[in-house]
CSV table of C-alpha atoms in Angstrom, one decimal:
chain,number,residue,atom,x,y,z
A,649,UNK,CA,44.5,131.0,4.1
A,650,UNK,CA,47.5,132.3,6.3
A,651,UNK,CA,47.1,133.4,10.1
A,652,UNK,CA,49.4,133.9,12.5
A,653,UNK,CA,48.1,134.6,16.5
A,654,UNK,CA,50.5,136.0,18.9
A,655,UNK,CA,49.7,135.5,22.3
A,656,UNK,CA,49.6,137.9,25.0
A,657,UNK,CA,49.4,141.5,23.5
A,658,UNK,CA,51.7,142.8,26.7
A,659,UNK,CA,54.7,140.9,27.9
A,660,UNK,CA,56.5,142.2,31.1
A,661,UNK,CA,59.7,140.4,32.2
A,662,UNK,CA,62.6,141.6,34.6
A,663,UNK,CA,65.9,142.9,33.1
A,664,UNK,CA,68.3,139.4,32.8
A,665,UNK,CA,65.2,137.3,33.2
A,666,UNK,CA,64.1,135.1,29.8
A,667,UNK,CA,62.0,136.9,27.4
A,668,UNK,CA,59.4,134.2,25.7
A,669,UNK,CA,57.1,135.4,23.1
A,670,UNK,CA,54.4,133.1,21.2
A,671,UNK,CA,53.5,132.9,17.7
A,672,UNK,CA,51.2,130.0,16.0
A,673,UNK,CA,50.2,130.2,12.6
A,674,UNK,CA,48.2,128.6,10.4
A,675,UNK,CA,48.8,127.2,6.7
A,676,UNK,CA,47.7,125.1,4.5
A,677,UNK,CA,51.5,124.9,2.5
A,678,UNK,CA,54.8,124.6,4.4
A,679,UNK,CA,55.4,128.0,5.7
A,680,UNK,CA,58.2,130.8,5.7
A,681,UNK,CA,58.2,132.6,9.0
A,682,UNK,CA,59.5,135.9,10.3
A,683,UNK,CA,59.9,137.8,14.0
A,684,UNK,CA,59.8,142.1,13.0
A,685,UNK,CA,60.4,144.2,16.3
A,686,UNK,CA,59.5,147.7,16.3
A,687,UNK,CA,60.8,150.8,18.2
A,688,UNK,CA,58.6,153.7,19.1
A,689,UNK,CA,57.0,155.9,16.1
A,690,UNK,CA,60.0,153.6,13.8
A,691,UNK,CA,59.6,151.0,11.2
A,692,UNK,CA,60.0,147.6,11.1
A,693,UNK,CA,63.2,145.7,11.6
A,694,UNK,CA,63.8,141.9,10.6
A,695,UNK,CA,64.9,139.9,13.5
A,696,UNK,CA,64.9,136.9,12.1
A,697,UNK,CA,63.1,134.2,9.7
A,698,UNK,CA,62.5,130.5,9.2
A,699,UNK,CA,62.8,129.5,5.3
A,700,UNK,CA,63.1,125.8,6.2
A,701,UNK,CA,67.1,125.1,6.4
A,702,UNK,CA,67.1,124.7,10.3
A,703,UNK,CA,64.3,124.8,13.0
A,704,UNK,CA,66.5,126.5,15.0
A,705,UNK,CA,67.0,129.6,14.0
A,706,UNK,CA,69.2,132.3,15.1
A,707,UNK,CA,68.7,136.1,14.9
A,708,UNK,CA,70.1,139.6,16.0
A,709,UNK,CA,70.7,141.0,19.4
A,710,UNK,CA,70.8,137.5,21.0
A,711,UNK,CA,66.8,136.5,20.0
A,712,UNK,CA,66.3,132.9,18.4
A,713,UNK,CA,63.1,131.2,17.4
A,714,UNK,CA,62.2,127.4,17.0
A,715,UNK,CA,59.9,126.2,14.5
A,716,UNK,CA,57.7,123.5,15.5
A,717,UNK,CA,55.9,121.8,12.7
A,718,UNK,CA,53.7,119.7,15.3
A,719,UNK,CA,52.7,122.7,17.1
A,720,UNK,CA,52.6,125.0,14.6
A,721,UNK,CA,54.4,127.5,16.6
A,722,UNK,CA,57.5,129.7,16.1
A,723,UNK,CA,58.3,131.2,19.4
A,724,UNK,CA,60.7,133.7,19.9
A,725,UNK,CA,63.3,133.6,23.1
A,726,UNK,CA,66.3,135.8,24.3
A,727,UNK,CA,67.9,134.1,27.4
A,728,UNK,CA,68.5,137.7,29.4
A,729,UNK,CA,66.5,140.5,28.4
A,730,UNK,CA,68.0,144.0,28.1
A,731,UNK,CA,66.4,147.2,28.8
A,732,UNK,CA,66.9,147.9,25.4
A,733,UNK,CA,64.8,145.5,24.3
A,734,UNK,CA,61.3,147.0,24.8
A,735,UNK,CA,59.9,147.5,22.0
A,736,UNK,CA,57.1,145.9,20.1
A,737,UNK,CA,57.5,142.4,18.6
A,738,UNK,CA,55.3,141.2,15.1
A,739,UNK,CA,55.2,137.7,14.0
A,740,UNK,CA,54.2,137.2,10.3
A,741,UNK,CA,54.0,134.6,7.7
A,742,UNK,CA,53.9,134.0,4.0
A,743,UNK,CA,54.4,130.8,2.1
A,744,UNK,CA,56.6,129.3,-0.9
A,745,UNK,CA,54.1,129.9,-3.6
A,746,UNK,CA,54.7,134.1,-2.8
A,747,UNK,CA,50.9,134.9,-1.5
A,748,UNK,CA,51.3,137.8,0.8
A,749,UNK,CA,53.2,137.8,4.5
A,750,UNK,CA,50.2,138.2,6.7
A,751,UNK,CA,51.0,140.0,10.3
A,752,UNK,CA,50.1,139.0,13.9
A,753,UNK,CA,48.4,141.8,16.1
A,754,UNK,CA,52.1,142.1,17.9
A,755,UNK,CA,53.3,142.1,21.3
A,756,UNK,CA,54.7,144.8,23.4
A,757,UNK,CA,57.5,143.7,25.9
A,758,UNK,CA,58.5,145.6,28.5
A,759,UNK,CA,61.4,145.1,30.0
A,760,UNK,CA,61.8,146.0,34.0
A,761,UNK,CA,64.5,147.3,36.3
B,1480,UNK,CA,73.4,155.3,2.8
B,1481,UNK,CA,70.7,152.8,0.8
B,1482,UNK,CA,66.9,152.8,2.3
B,1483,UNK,CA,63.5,153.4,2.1
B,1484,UNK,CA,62.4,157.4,3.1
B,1485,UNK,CA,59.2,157.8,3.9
B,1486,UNK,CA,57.9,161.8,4.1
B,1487,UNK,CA,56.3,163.2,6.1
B,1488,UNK,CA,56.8,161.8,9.7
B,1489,UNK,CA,53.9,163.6,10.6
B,1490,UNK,CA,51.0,165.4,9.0
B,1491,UNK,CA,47.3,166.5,9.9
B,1492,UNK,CA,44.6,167.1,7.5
B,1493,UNK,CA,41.1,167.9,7.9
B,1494,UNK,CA,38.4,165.3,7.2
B,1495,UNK,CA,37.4,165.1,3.7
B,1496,UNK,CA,40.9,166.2,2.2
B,1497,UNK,CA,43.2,164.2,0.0
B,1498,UNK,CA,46.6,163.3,1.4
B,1499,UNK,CA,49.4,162.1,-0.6
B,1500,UNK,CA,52.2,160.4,1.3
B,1501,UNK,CA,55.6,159.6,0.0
B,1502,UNK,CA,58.2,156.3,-0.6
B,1503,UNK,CA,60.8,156.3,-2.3
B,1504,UNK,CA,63.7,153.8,-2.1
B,1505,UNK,CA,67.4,153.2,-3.6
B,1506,UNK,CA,67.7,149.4,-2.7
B,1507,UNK,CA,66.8,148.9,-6.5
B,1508,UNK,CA,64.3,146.6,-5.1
B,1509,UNK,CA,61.3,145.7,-7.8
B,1510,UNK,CA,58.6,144.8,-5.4
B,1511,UNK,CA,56.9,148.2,-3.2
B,1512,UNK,CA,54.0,148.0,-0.6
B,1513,UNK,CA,52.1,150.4,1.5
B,1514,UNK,CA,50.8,149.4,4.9
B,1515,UNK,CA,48.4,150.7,7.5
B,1516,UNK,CA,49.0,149.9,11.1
B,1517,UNK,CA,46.4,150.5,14.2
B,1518,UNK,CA,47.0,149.3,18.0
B,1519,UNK,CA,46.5,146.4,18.5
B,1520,UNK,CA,45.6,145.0,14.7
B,1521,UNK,CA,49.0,144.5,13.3
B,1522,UNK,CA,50.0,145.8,9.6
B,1523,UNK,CA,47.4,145.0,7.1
B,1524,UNK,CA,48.5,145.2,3.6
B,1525,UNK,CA,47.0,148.4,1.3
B,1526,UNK,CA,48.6,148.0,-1.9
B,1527,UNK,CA,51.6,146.5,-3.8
B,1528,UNK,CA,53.5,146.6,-6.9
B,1529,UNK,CA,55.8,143.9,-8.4
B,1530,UNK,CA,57.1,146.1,-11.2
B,1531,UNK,CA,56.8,149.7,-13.1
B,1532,UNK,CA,53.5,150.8,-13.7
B,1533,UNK,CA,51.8,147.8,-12.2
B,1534,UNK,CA,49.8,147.2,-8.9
B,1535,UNK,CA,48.1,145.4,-7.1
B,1536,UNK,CA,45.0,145.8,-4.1
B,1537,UNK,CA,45.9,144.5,-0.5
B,1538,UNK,CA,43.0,143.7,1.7
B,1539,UNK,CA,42.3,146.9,2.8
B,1540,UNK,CA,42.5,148.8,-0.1
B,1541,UNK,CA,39.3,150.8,-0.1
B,1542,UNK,CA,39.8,154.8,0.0
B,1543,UNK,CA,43.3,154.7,-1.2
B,1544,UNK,CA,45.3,155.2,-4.3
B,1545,UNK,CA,48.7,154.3,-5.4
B,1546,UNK,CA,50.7,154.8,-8.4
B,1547,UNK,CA,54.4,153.5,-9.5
B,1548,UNK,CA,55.8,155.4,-12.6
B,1549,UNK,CA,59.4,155.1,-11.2
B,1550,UNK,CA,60.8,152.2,-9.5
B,1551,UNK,CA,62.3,154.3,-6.8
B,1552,UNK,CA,58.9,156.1,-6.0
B,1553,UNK,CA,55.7,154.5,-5.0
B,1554,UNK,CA,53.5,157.2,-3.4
B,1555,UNK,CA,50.2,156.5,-1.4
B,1556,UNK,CA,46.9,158.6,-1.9
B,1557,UNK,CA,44.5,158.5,1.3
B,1558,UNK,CA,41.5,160.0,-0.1
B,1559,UNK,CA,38.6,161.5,1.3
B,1560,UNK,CA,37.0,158.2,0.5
B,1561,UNK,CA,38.8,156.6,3.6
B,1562,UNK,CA,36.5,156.0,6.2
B,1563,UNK,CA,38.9,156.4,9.1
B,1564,UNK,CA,41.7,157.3,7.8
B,1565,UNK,CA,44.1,158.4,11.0
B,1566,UNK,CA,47.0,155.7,11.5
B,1567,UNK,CA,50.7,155.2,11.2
B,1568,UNK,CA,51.2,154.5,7.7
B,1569,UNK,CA,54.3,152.3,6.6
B,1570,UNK,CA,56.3,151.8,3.0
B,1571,UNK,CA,58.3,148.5,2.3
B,1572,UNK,CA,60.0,147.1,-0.3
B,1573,UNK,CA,62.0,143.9,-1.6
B,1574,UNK,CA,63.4,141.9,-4.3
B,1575,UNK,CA,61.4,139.4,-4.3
B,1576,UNK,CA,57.5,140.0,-4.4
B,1577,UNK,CA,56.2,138.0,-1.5
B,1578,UNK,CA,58.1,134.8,-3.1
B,1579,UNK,CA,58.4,133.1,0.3
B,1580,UNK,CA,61.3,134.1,2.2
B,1581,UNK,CA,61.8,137.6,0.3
B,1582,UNK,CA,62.6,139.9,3.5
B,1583,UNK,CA,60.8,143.2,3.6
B,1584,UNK,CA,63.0,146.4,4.1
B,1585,UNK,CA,60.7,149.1,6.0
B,1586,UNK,CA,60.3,153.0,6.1
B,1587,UNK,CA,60.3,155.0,8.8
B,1588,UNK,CA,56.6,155.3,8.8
B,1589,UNK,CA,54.2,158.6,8.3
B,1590,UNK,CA,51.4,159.1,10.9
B,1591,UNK,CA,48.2,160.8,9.6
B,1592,UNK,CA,46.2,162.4,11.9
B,1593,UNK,CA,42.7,163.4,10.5
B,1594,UNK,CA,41.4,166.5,12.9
């Protein structure tokens, strides 16, 4: 079975300083994974997703993840956080054989003047 | 502009009533789902449906109802059934059913509140 924790359910970082949020999954199959982010009372909104072609992978408004087969982790960064990124963050997972994406409990950043 | 709408945004009911929220989308995606999010607990899946008039439970799936007679429409039933049934309550879709890297597309979001 599929799990993904995410660690640290607040986040608090300064406006330009590096945003860092944690995801580790569990699978028993090579994984696909995504990073959601959320705005207040909104739906979700891909970021970004790992599907195996690069480890390194590149999303929208400047966030990037790494996927570390190892460490089971896919961490996502943004070198300078923006004010406008506070929000809330969701890391999920699903695999290749199409059993469901399974959500993490999510992580709220807030992002400091 | 193509989406998912989700209707309402907001709605109270009072406990032991029926609610029926609404999805519909013009991706012309096949694959629909309905999830229930709580603070703190992430989404957890309700139902889903791969194709027209075909579904399928999620894990949390007791107390609701779903049908999917259109493709475009795929409307979610909380019923008085629903132990606890006040939460923000979220439609996707995609074109690919959970195959792996199929990207969810999601509504808007309807927020029950049972008084």
């Amino acid at each position: 079975a599929q799990s993904v924790t995410q660690l640290g359910s607040h986040v608090s970082v300064s406006e330009g300083a590096l945003v860092l949020l944690r995801c580790n999954y569990s699978s028993s199959v090579p994984p696909y994974l995504f990073w959601y982010v959320q705005y207040p009372n909104q739906g979700l909104q891909l970021l970004l997703k790992y599907t195996s072609a690069a480890t390194l992978v590149k999303g929208i408004n400047g966030f990037e993840a790494e996927f570390k087969k190892s460490e089971t982790s896919f961490h996502l960064t943004k070198p300078s956080a923006h004010m406008s990124d506070a929000a809330e963050y969701f890391c999920a997972v699903s695999d290749q054989y199409g059993n469901k994406l399974v959500f993490g409990a999510g992580t709220i950043l807030r992002v400091k003047s | 502009d193509g989406g998912i709408t989700q209707s309402p945004k907001y709605l109270f009911r009072k406990e032991g009533q029926n609610v029926t929220l609404s999805c519909e989308q013009n991706l012309n995606h096949d694959a629909m789902y309905w999830y229930r999010q709580d603070p703190g607990q992430g989404l957890r899946l309700i139902y889903y449906s791969q194709i027209v008039n075909d579904f399928q439970k999620g894990d949390i799936a007791e107390g609701y109802s779903v049908s999917r007679e259109k493709k475009e429409s795929f409307p979610l039933t909380v019923t008085s059934a629903q132990k606890n049934p006040t939460a923000f309550y979220l439609c996707a879709s995609s074109t690919l059913a959970f195959r792996g890297a199929g990207e969810l597309f999601f509504g808007e979001g309807s927020r029950l509140t049972v008084l």
